[in-house]
Short mmCIF file of C-alpha atoms and ligand atoms in Angstrom, two decimals:
data_model
loop_
_atom_site.label_atom_id
_atom_site.label_comp_id
_atom_site.label_asym_id
_atom_site.label_seq_id
_atom_site.Cartn_x
_atom_site.Cartn_y
_atom_site.Cartn_z
CA MET A 1 183.85 57.38 86.62
CA THR A 2 186.31 54.98 85.32
CA PRO A 3 190.21 55.63 85.07
CA SER A 4 191.49 55.65 81.63
CA GLY A 5 194.51 57.68 81.16
CA PRO A 6 197.86 57.79 82.91
CA LYS A 7 196.75 60.98 85.77
CA ASN A 8 194.17 57.69 87.23
CA ILE A 9 196.74 55.44 87.92
CA PHE A 10 196.23 55.34 91.73
CA ASP A 11 200.07 55.04 93.99
CA VAL A 12 196.97 52.07 95.61
CA ILE A 13 194.32 50.17 94.81
CA ILE A 14 192.50 48.25 98.09
CA ILE A 15 190.28 45.57 97.55
CA GLY A 16 187.74 45.24 100.14
CA GLY A 17 185.81 47.68 102.17
CA GLY A 18 185.50 46.33 105.71
CA VAL A 19 186.66 47.85 108.64
CA VAL A 20 190.25 46.42 108.14
CA GLY A 21 190.30 48.43 104.19
CA CYS A 22 188.46 51.30 105.70
CA GLY A 23 191.32 51.60 108.59
CA ILE A 24 193.78 51.39 105.83
CA MET A 25 192.70 53.69 103.22
CA ARG A 26 192.41 56.47 105.53
CA LYS A 27 196.13 56.11 107.29
CA LEU A 28 197.55 55.74 103.50
CA THR A 29 195.85 59.17 102.40
CA LEU A 30 196.86 60.20 105.33
CA GLN A 31 200.16 59.84 104.17
CA GLY A 32 199.38 61.46 101.11
CA TYR A 33 199.07 57.90 98.40
CA LYS A 34 196.73 58.60 95.83
CA ALA A 35 193.89 55.85 96.61
CA LEU A 36 191.15 53.48 95.41
CA LEU A 37 188.91 51.53 97.78
CA LEU A 38 187.10 48.48 95.18
CA GLU A 39 183.94 46.93 96.99
CA ARG A 40 182.09 44.09 95.59
CA GLY A 41 178.90 45.49 97.48
CA GLY A 42 176.50 48.34 97.95
CA ASP A 43 178.42 49.94 100.42
CA ILE A 44 181.07 49.26 103.36
CA LEU A 45 181.22 46.61 105.58
CA SER A 46 179.48 44.33 103.36
CA GLY A 47 181.10 41.25 104.65
CA ALA A 48 182.29 40.34 107.98
CA SER A 49 182.74 43.87 109.68
CA LYS A 50 178.56 44.54 109.75
CA ALA A 51 178.26 41.90 112.24
CA ASN A 52 179.92 41.81 115.84
CA SER A 53 180.03 42.11 119.17
CA ALA A 54 181.42 45.84 118.90
CA ILE A 55 183.95 45.14 121.72
CA LEU A 56 187.19 47.69 121.78
CA HIS A 57 189.71 45.39 123.06
CA THR A 58 192.76 46.04 125.32
CA GLY A 59 194.66 42.52 123.58
CA PHE A 60 194.73 41.34 127.93
CA ASP A 61 194.13 38.03 126.06
CA ALA A 62 195.58 37.94 122.71
CA PRO A 63 198.33 35.32 121.87
CA GLU A 64 201.41 36.69 123.02
CA ALA A 65 204.33 38.35 121.29
CA SER A 66 201.73 37.87 117.95
CA LEU A 67 200.98 40.47 114.85
CA GLU A 68 197.88 40.64 116.22
CA HIS A 69 198.84 41.38 119.85
CA ALA A 70 200.18 44.44 118.61
CA CYS A 71 197.78 45.65 116.46
CA MET A 72 195.25 45.24 118.87
CA GLN A 73 197.08 46.97 121.02
CA ASP A 74 198.24 50.20 118.52
CA GLY A 75 194.40 49.67 117.63
CA TYR A 76 193.11 50.48 120.29
CA LYS A 77 195.79 53.34 121.44
CA GLU A 78 195.02 54.86 118.15
CA PHE A 79 191.03 54.41 118.32
CA ILE A 80 190.94 56.55 121.31
CA SER A 81 193.11 59.52 120.37
CA ILE A 82 190.65 60.65 117.19
CA ARG A 83 187.22 59.10 118.71
CA GLU A 84 186.17 62.13 119.70
CA LYS A 85 187.14 64.30 116.89
CA LEU A 86 185.27 61.88 114.12
CA GLY A 87 182.72 62.16 116.80
CA LEU A 88 182.96 58.47 117.85
CA PRO A 89 181.01 57.22 120.98
CA LEU A 90 181.89 54.30 123.57
CA ILE A 91 180.30 53.35 126.50
CA LYS A 92 182.84 52.79 129.66
CA THR A 93 181.75 49.12 130.42
CA ALA A 94 184.78 47.30 131.68
CA ALA A 95 184.67 43.40 131.27
CA HIS A 96 184.55 40.44 133.53
CA VAL A 97 185.84 37.41 133.27
CA VAL A 98 183.48 35.47 135.01
CA ALA A 99 184.17 31.83 136.20
CA TRP A 100 181.42 29.51 137.14
CA THR A 101 182.91 26.22 138.10
CA ARG A 102 186.30 25.06 140.17
CA GLU A 103 188.21 24.34 137.36
CA GLU A 104 187.44 28.14 135.71
CA LEU A 105 188.53 29.96 138.92
CA ASP A 106 192.12 28.28 138.57
CA LYS A 107 192.32 29.17 135.08
CA LEU A 108 191.92 33.14 136.89
CA PRO A 109 195.58 33.75 138.36
CA GLY A 110 196.56 32.20 134.76
CA ILE A 111 194.46 34.25 133.18
CA VAL A 112 195.73 37.57 135.01
CA ALA A 113 199.32 36.36 134.59
CA LYS A 114 198.96 36.78 130.65
CA ALA A 115 197.34 39.84 130.72
CA HIS A 116 200.51 41.23 132.64
CA LYS A 117 202.47 40.10 130.06
CA ASN A 118 200.40 41.09 127.31
CA LYS A 119 201.30 44.25 128.72
CA VAL A 120 197.42 45.54 130.19
CA LEU A 121 198.91 45.82 133.74
CA ASP A 122 195.76 47.04 135.31
CA VAL A 123 194.02 43.54 135.41
CA LYS A 124 193.39 41.92 138.25
CA GLN A 125 191.40 38.51 139.87
CA ILE A 126 188.09 39.71 141.66
CA SER A 127 186.12 37.84 144.25
CA ARG A 128 182.98 36.89 144.11
CA GLU A 129 181.88 39.75 146.48
CA GLU A 130 183.14 42.12 144.57
CA LEU A 131 181.86 40.68 141.10
CA LEU A 132 178.64 41.01 142.92
CA LEU A 133 178.60 44.35 143.44
CA HIS A 134 179.82 45.43 140.30
CA GLU A 135 177.27 43.04 138.73
CA PRO A 136 174.33 42.86 141.44
CA ASN A 137 171.62 41.12 138.70
CA LEU A 138 174.59 38.11 137.84
CA SER A 139 173.68 35.04 138.98
CA ASP A 140 174.96 34.15 142.63
CA LYS A 141 176.46 30.92 141.35
CA ALA A 142 179.04 33.31 140.09
CA LEU A 143 183.18 32.20 142.22
CA GLY A 144 185.07 35.17 140.94
CA ALA A 145 186.32 37.17 137.94
CA VAL A 146 189.14 38.87 136.03
CA HIS A 147 188.26 42.36 135.78
CA VAL A 148 189.24 43.81 133.15
CA PRO A 149 189.03 47.63 133.12
CA GLY A 150 189.89 49.07 129.38
CA GLU A 151 187.93 46.70 127.31
CA PHE A 152 184.78 48.94 125.80
CA VAL A 153 181.89 48.95 123.76
CA ILE A 154 182.08 51.04 120.63
CA ASP A 155 179.80 51.79 117.23
CA PRO A 156 180.43 48.85 114.55
CA TRP A 157 179.11 50.86 111.46
CA SER A 158 180.26 54.16 112.52
CA SER A 159 183.65 54.22 113.28
CA PRO A 160 184.89 52.32 109.89
CA LEU A 161 182.79 54.91 108.19
CA ALA A 162 184.23 57.46 109.44
CA TYR A 163 187.79 56.59 108.57
CA LEU A 164 186.71 56.00 104.85
CA SER A 165 184.99 59.37 105.36
CA GLN A 166 188.19 61.35 106.36
CA ALA A 167 189.98 59.43 103.76
CA VAL A 168 187.53 60.96 100.98
CA ALA A 169 187.21 64.39 102.84
CA HIS A 170 191.46 64.25 101.72
CA GLY A 171 190.77 63.17 98.03
CA ALA A 172 191.00 59.45 98.06
CA GLU A 173 187.74 57.55 96.17
CA TYR A 174 185.33 54.51 96.24
CA ARG A 175 183.80 52.24 94.18
CA PHE A 176 181.08 50.06 95.13
CA HIS A 177 179.44 47.48 93.25
CA SER A 178 183.29 46.64 92.04
CA GLN A 179 184.03 43.22 92.61
CA VAL A 180 187.26 42.44 91.97
CA THR A 181 187.31 39.36 89.37
CA GLY A 182 190.44 38.90 87.91
CA GLY A 183 194.14 40.94 86.86
CA PHE A 184 197.37 41.48 85.55
CA PHE A 185 200.70 42.98 86.55
CA SER A 186 202.97 44.24 84.19
CA ASN A 187 205.38 46.90 83.72
CA GLY A 188 205.13 47.96 87.23
CA LEU A 189 201.31 48.12 87.38
CA TRP A 190 198.78 46.40 88.64
CA THR A 191 195.49 46.96 86.31
CA LEU A 192 192.12 45.04 87.97
CA GLN A 193 188.77 44.14 86.28
CA THR A 194 185.60 44.92 87.76
CA PRO A 195 182.28 44.95 86.62
CA SER A 196 182.34 48.57 86.88
CA GLY A 197 185.92 49.28 85.18
CA ILE A 198 190.06 48.36 84.26
CA TYR A 199 191.43 50.48 87.41
CA LYS A 200 195.06 50.21 87.48
CA ALA A 201 197.42 51.06 90.43
CA LYS A 202 201.16 50.84 91.49
CA LEU A 203 200.28 48.71 94.81
CA VAL A 204 197.67 46.63 95.55
CA ILE A 205 196.27 45.80 99.00
CA ASN A 206 193.81 42.69 99.44
CA SER A 207 191.89 42.60 102.05
CA ALA A 208 188.58 40.92 101.08
CA GLY A 209 187.97 39.31 104.29
CA LEU A 210 185.74 36.23 103.46
CA TYR A 211 187.00 36.59 99.79
CA GLY A 212 190.47 37.11 100.81
CA ASP A 213 192.04 33.37 99.58
CA ILE A 214 189.72 34.24 96.44
CA VAL A 215 191.22 37.35 95.88
CA GLU A 216 195.27 36.42 96.76
CA ARG A 217 194.89 33.99 94.05
CA ILE A 218 195.16 37.24 91.26
CA CYS A 219 198.24 37.95 92.41
CA ALA A 220 199.71 34.55 93.99
CA LYS A 221 198.72 30.89 95.71
CA PRO A 222 197.64 31.94 99.45
CA PRO A 223 199.35 29.71 101.67
CA PHE A 224 195.80 30.14 104.09
CA THR A 225 192.36 29.49 103.12
CA ILE A 226 189.66 31.63 104.39
CA HIS A 227 186.93 28.95 106.55
CA PRO A 228 183.97 31.08 107.76
CA ARG A 229 182.91 30.75 111.29
CA LYS A 230 179.90 31.63 112.13
CA GLY A 231 178.76 33.72 115.55
CA GLN A 232 174.69 34.35 116.35
CA PHE A 233 173.55 36.57 118.60
CA VAL A 234 170.40 37.31 120.30
CA VAL A 235 168.97 41.03 120.65
CA LEU A 236 167.48 41.88 123.93
CA ASP A 237 164.83 44.51 124.77
CA LYS A 238 165.81 48.45 125.23
CA LYS A 239 165.07 48.03 128.97
CA ALA A 240 167.07 44.98 129.35
CA ASN A 241 170.67 46.70 128.83
CA GLN A 242 170.72 48.36 132.22
CA LEU A 243 170.59 44.37 133.48
CA VAL A 244 174.36 44.50 133.51
CA ASN A 245 177.33 47.08 133.79
CA SER A 246 180.52 45.52 132.16
CA ILE A 247 181.07 42.91 129.08
CA ILE A 248 180.12 39.42 131.07
CA LEU A 249 182.74 37.15 129.50
CA PRO A 250 183.06 32.86 130.26
CA VAL A 251 186.74 31.80 130.63
CA PRO A 252 187.76 31.01 127.42
CA SER A 253 188.12 28.31 125.13
CA SER A 254 190.62 27.63 122.14
CA ILE A 255 188.12 27.67 119.94
CA THR A 256 186.43 30.70 120.67
CA LYS A 257 186.20 33.33 123.30
CA GLY A 258 182.80 32.38 124.13
CA VAL A 259 179.89 33.81 124.91
CA LEU A 260 179.62 37.20 126.39
CA VAL A 261 176.70 39.26 127.29
CA CYS A 262 176.82 43.24 127.23
CA ARG A 263 175.37 46.41 126.21
CA THR A 264 175.34 47.96 123.03
CA ILE A 265 176.13 51.38 121.46
CA PHE A 266 172.78 50.99 120.29
CA GLY A 267 170.63 50.54 123.90
CA ASN A 268 170.21 47.14 123.73
CA LEU A 269 171.55 43.87 125.15
CA ILE A 270 173.44 41.41 123.30
CA VAL A 271 174.10 37.88 124.22
CA GLY A 272 176.43 36.08 121.44
CA PRO A 273 178.18 35.06 119.92
CA THR A 274 178.02 31.29 118.73
CA ALA A 275 181.15 29.43 117.10
CA GLU A 276 180.23 27.73 114.46
CA GLU A 277 182.14 26.63 110.82
CA GLN A 278 180.62 26.66 107.59
CA ASP A 279 181.51 26.52 103.94
CA ASP A 280 179.25 29.45 102.80
CA ARG A 281 181.14 32.59 102.38
CA ASP A 282 178.01 35.40 101.96
CA ARG A 283 175.03 33.95 104.12
CA ALA A 284 175.10 34.19 108.08
CA MET A 285 172.28 32.59 108.95
CA VAL A 286 170.12 32.55 112.28
CA ASP A 287 168.70 29.14 113.44
CA ASN A 288 166.37 28.75 116.19
CA GLU A 289 167.64 25.94 118.23
CA VAL A 290 170.79 27.57 118.65
CA LEU A 291 169.21 31.34 119.47
CA ASN A 292 167.48 29.57 122.32
CA ASP A 293 170.43 27.46 123.58
CA LEU A 294 171.89 30.84 123.24
CA LEU A 295 169.41 32.63 125.09
CA ALA A 296 169.40 29.59 128.14
CA LYS A 297 173.08 30.13 128.54
CA GLY A 298 172.41 33.94 128.78
CA LYS A 299 169.64 33.38 131.40
CA LYS A 300 172.06 31.22 133.15
CA LEU A 301 174.15 34.01 133.45
CA VAL A 302 171.44 37.35 134.57
CA PRO A 303 168.67 35.26 135.87
CA ALA A 304 166.32 38.58 134.83
CA LEU A 305 166.97 37.74 131.46
CA ASP A 306 163.86 35.96 131.46
CA ARG A 307 161.61 39.06 132.10
CA TYR A 308 163.00 40.58 129.06
CA GLU A 309 161.75 39.96 125.74
CA ILE A 310 164.11 38.91 122.17
CA THR A 311 163.95 42.46 119.56
CA ALA A 312 165.66 41.33 117.04
CA THR A 313 168.33 38.34 115.95
CA TYR A 314 171.25 38.43 114.01
CA ALA A 315 175.06 36.76 112.52
CA GLY A 316 178.11 37.43 111.54
CA LEU A 317 181.16 35.64 109.49
CA ARG A 318 184.40 35.32 111.34
CA THR A 319 187.07 35.30 108.33
CA ALA A 320 188.53 33.05 110.17
CA THR A 321 191.80 30.75 108.72
CA GLU A 322 193.44 27.01 109.18
CA HIS A 323 196.13 29.69 110.77
CA LYS A 324 195.58 31.35 114.14
CA GLY A 325 197.63 34.55 113.65
CA TYR A 326 196.44 36.82 110.72
CA GLN A 327 198.06 36.31 107.34
CA ILE A 328 199.03 39.84 106.41
CA PHE A 329 202.67 39.45 103.93
CA PRO A 330 203.95 41.46 101.22
CA THR A 331 204.51 39.86 98.28
CA PRO A 332 207.20 42.85 96.66
CA GLY A 333 208.72 41.71 93.30
CA LYS A 334 204.70 42.09 92.72
CA ASN A 335 203.74 45.11 94.66
CA TRP A 336 200.45 43.51 96.48
CA ILE A 337 200.11 42.69 99.63
CA GLY A 338 197.99 40.89 101.18
CA VAL A 339 195.91 41.73 104.71
CA ASN A 340 193.55 38.17 105.55
CA GLY A 341 192.95 36.29 108.56
CA ILE A 342 191.69 39.14 110.69
CA ARG A 343 189.62 36.20 112.00
CA SER A 344 187.73 38.12 115.62
CA THR A 345 189.87 41.59 116.82
CA GLY A 346 189.08 43.32 113.42
CA LEU A 347 187.10 45.91 114.40
CA THR A 348 189.80 47.19 117.30
CA SER A 349 192.73 46.36 115.68
CA SER A 350 191.49 47.77 112.11
CA LEU A 351 193.93 51.46 113.12
CA GLY A 352 196.73 48.96 114.26
CA ILE A 353 196.95 46.61 110.94
CA ALA A 354 196.57 49.67 108.92
CA ASN A 355 199.67 50.98 110.50
CA TYR A 356 201.41 47.91 110.44
CA VAL A 357 200.62 48.26 106.38
CA HIS A 358 202.04 51.69 106.05
CA THR A 359 205.47 50.57 107.58
CA LEU A 360 205.41 47.78 105.71
CA ILE A 361 204.90 49.81 102.21
CA GLU A 362 207.55 51.90 103.88
CA ASP A 363 209.99 49.21 104.38
CA HIS A 364 209.51 47.22 100.68
CA PHE A 365 207.77 49.68 98.10
CA LYS A 366 208.46 52.99 98.90
CA THR A 367 211.81 54.29 97.67
CA ASN A 368 210.88 52.25 94.19
CA LEU A 369 207.65 53.20 93.97
CA PHE A 370 206.20 56.19 96.40
CA ALA A 371 209.52 58.59 97.03
CA HIS A 372 207.16 61.00 95.77
CA VAL A 373 204.42 61.12 98.11
CA THR A 374 204.55 63.28 101.20
CA PRO A 375 202.18 63.03 104.29
CA VAL A 376 199.41 65.65 104.90
CA ALA A 377 200.27 68.21 107.32
CA LYS A 378 198.47 67.56 110.57
CA GLU A 379 196.51 71.27 111.09
CA ASP A 380 195.55 70.31 107.45
CA ILE A 381 193.69 67.15 108.31
CA ILE A 382 189.66 66.87 107.94
CA TRP A 383 187.78 65.24 110.60
CA PRO A 384 184.60 64.54 109.14
CA VAL A 385 182.10 63.97 112.30
CA MET A 386 179.66 60.87 111.85
CA PRO A 387 176.04 61.59 113.00
CA ASN A 388 175.39 59.94 116.72
CA LEU A 389 174.12 56.20 116.82
CA TYR A 390 174.68 56.28 120.72
CA GLU A 391 171.38 55.65 122.36
CA ASP A 392 172.66 57.80 125.27
CA ALA A 393 173.59 60.93 123.68
CA PRO A 394 171.71 63.74 122.33
CA ARG A 395 169.62 62.36 119.20
CA ASP A 396 168.13 63.50 115.86
CA TYR A 397 164.66 63.27 117.14
CA GLN A 398 165.87 65.23 120.20
CA GLN A 399 167.08 68.36 118.20
CA PRO A 400 165.37 71.23 116.86
CA GLY A 401 164.15 70.97 113.48
CA SER A 402 164.19 67.24 113.55
CA GLY A 403 160.96 67.02 111.46
CA GLU A 404 159.39 63.04 111.10
CA ILE A 405 159.67 60.59 112.92
CA PHE A 406 159.19 57.55 111.06
CA CYS A 407 161.07 54.68 112.54
CA HIS A 408 159.39 54.63 115.91
CA CYS A 409 161.02 51.77 117.19
CA GLU A 410 164.66 53.44 116.80
CA MET A 411 163.37 57.00 116.58
CA VAL A 412 164.72 57.69 113.03
CA THR A 413 163.94 60.35 111.45
CA LYS A 414 163.54 61.45 107.85
CA ARG A 415 165.94 64.33 107.96
CA GLU A 416 168.98 62.08 109.13
CA VAL A 417 168.28 59.51 106.41
CA GLU A 418 168.34 62.70 103.97
CA ALA A 419 171.90 63.66 105.51
CA VAL A 420 173.12 59.44 104.18
CA PHE A 421 172.48 61.49 100.67
CA SER A 422 174.75 64.38 100.70
CA SER A 423 177.57 62.50 103.12
CA LEU A 424 180.73 61.82 102.32
CA VAL A 425 180.55 57.73 102.01
CA VAL A 426 177.42 57.65 100.26
CA PRO A 427 175.26 54.14 100.38
CA GLN A 428 174.26 52.36 97.01
CA ASP A 429 171.99 49.54 99.25
CA ILE A 430 169.66 49.72 102.04
CA GLY A 431 171.55 47.99 104.57
CA GLY A 432 173.96 51.07 104.50
CA ILE A 433 171.27 53.34 105.21
CA ARG A 434 169.97 50.87 108.28
CA ARG A 435 173.85 51.56 109.76
CA ARG A 436 174.00 54.99 109.07
CA THR A 437 170.42 55.67 110.45
CA ARG A 438 169.43 52.43 112.95
CA ALA A 439 165.88 52.97 110.58
CA MET A 440 164.07 48.97 110.27
CA MET A 441 166.41 48.08 112.96
CA GLY A 442 164.16 48.00 115.94
CA ARG A 443 161.33 45.67 117.52
CA CYS A 444 159.38 45.29 114.21
CA ASN A 445 162.06 44.74 111.82
CA GLY A 446 161.15 47.69 109.54
CA PHE A 447 157.36 46.26 109.44
CA ASN A 448 155.83 49.53 110.18
CA CYS A 449 158.49 52.16 108.56
CA MET A 450 160.04 49.59 105.43
CA GLN A 451 156.88 51.18 102.96
CA ARG A 452 157.97 55.14 103.76
CA MET A 453 161.45 54.23 103.91
CA GLN A 454 160.98 53.29 100.28
CA GLN A 455 159.52 56.42 99.26
CA ILE A 456 162.01 58.77 100.74
CA THR A 457 164.67 56.22 99.62
CA LYS A 458 162.87 56.01 95.75
CA GLY A 459 165.44 56.65 92.81
CA ARG A 460 168.30 56.58 95.17
CA ILE A 461 169.31 53.20 96.12
CA ALA A 462 171.23 51.92 92.96
CA ASN A 463 170.30 47.79 93.65
CA GLY A 464 166.51 46.22 94.84
CA PHE A 465 165.65 47.22 98.40
CA HIS A 466 164.35 43.92 99.46
CA ASN A 467 166.98 41.68 97.80
CA ASP A 468 169.75 43.68 100.35
CA LYS A 469 167.30 43.26 103.35
CA GLU A 470 167.47 39.97 103.07
CA LYS A 471 171.18 39.57 102.86
CA GLU A 472 171.38 41.64 106.37
C1 FAD B 501 180.83 36.59 115.67
C2 FAD B 501 181.15 37.96 115.40
C3 FAD B 501 182.12 39.09 116.35
C4 FAD B 501 183.21 39.85 116.67
N1 FAD B 501 183.84 40.44 118.37
C5 FAD B 501 184.43 41.22 118.00
C6 FAD B 501 184.49 41.98 118.60
O1 FAD B 501 184.00 42.28 119.51
N2 FAD B 501 185.52 42.84 118.34
C7 FAD B 501 186.59 43.40 117.73
O2 FAD B 501 187.39 43.58 117.18
N3 FAD B 501 186.29 42.47 116.44
C8 FAD B 501 185.42 41.22 116.60
N4 FAD B 501 184.80 40.93 115.23
C9 FAD B 501 186.07 40.73 114.31
C10 FAD B 501 186.17 41.12 112.96
O3 FAD B 501 184.07 41.67 112.64
C11 FAD B 501 186.59 41.36 111.98
O4 FAD B 501 187.76 40.84 112.14
C12 FAD B 501 186.40 42.13 110.56
O5 FAD B 501 185.23 42.23 110.13
C13 FAD B 501 187.05 41.51 109.76
O6 FAD B 501 187.14 42.81 108.86
P1 FAD B 501 187.60 42.71 107.47
O7 FAD B 501 187.50 43.62 106.86
O8 FAD B 501 189.21 41.99 107.57
O9 FAD B 501 186.88 42.22 106.29
P2 FAD B 501 185.07 42.24 105.70
O10 FAD B 501 184.86 42.60 106.79
O11 FAD B 501 184.63 41.22 105.40
O12 FAD B 501 185.89 42.50 104.41
C14 FAD B 501 185.58 42.55 103.59
C15 FAD B 501 185.03 43.59 102.48
O13 FAD B 501 185.98 42.91 101.08
C16 FAD B 501 184.63 42.81 100.07
N5 FAD B 501 185.44 41.76 98.99
C17 FAD B 501 184.97 41.08 98.82
N6 FAD B 501 185.34 40.04 98.19
C18 FAD B 501 185.72 41.27 97.06
C19 FAD B 501 186.14 41.25 96.16
N7 FAD B 501 186.80 40.61 94.83
N8 FAD B 501 186.03 42.62 95.30
C20 FAD B 501 185.59 43.52 95.55
N9 FAD B 501 185.73 43.18 97.44
C21 FAD B 501 185.50 42.57 97.64
C22 FAD B 501 183.59 42.37 101.00
O14 FAD B 501 182.37 42.84 100.34
C23 FAD B 501 183.79 42.98 102.00
O15 FAD B 501 182.85 44.58 102.58
C24 FAD B 501 183.98 39.32 115.42
C25 FAD B 501 183.26 39.29 114.31
C26 FAD B 501 182.40 38.20 114.58
C27 FAD B 501 181.68 37.21 112.99
#
């Protein structure tokens, strides 16, 4: 498995299989680069990317003329253009930025003006009456809103999986349980050390997310430090899903976009996230007091939430830094590109970031290092179709011959789990199986199906079952 001879020297090694690393893998492989992904977890999405709000943002409120804004809009466009070929779902929800006070109402024209400057021209202010027509379950204390037709909800897990799967279909490689612990640059080649072996490449891309600054030190002292910013969520019962049609956003502050209420691809309704600084880069614990507060805020916006039960809770960590903007830059003398600080918009911008990274390679490294590289011809591109996790599209249990349903909360079949083991990117921990099938993610949190899951996956998952579940 471990590359040793020159034929095992990769053009590019990408450190970190979050949504950003997966997006870059896809882009570079389709451009003809021989690429390897090194991921410290037992699956992709072992960091920030495993828990977010799953909104495909238009960039209407992004910092004007920023790299983040450019990558979001490019990523949005590319996602829309490829998603059907990869079987990636999208709910055309739209969003409403709702004003609840006079001060917030006064800010709405500024939000519209900024959206137009950001080239999101269909954004407009609407009256309280129009808002309540769109959202009859919203509290009648709403004073008005900004309507953003292009904000959508997507699948946060299948999308990055599709990007890496497409790369693998074209010959890219990945190694899990391969935390990069050190490395050196010599004679134009990087040598990276991991527990699974030594890997060599002409160029390294650091997209290690919450560990981005630590990994960056392998190349040079980074001009940023990662400060994890936690976001907690409550997930409401599937019956609550129909309470809102669009994504209900607050008027944002300078620190956070604020607490939103929106539907998920998986058929639930979420309220969150919070924005809490913490030092721990790994664990995102939920806190009862905070969750109660979140729920109370949600009920103020949508009073009928009171009638529905909480199904689950979760928290994610944003890869924030002391800077507002993305930290993406090359170190040409050392054949390294850092792609860091992708704080709260990476699911949307990942494909745009991948295009930007490709441009950096063309500008700084192509002539000297990659003159031989030619893109895959358009007609030869393979489009692996992702298994469906979208509640409103036909699920496996509804198909002929689906056989045993072992997770009854989320209606997951044994056949779906079996399919994971013959897919292009096979996870090596239980978190990966859960993210590919929704098993153990429902009301009982795996209480009823965990044992059966253990039987089905026995001997096929490298890491301890319970430990991986705890980490989620
Ligand atoms: C609460 C919350 C809500 C959000 N909502 C949205 C949203 O609605 N829409 C949107 O577009 N974005 C959203 N985001 C942002 C988005 O989730 C992030 O921008 C994105 O996940 C960052 O991805 P990444 O690949 O940079 O980092 P990560 O996902 O952290 O990926 C880095 C990977 O590198 C691995 N790694 C770390 N160190 C090493 C090492 N030494 N060697 C090998 N591998 C290593 C990690 O295990 C990890 O898998 C949200 C984020 C949060 C937390």
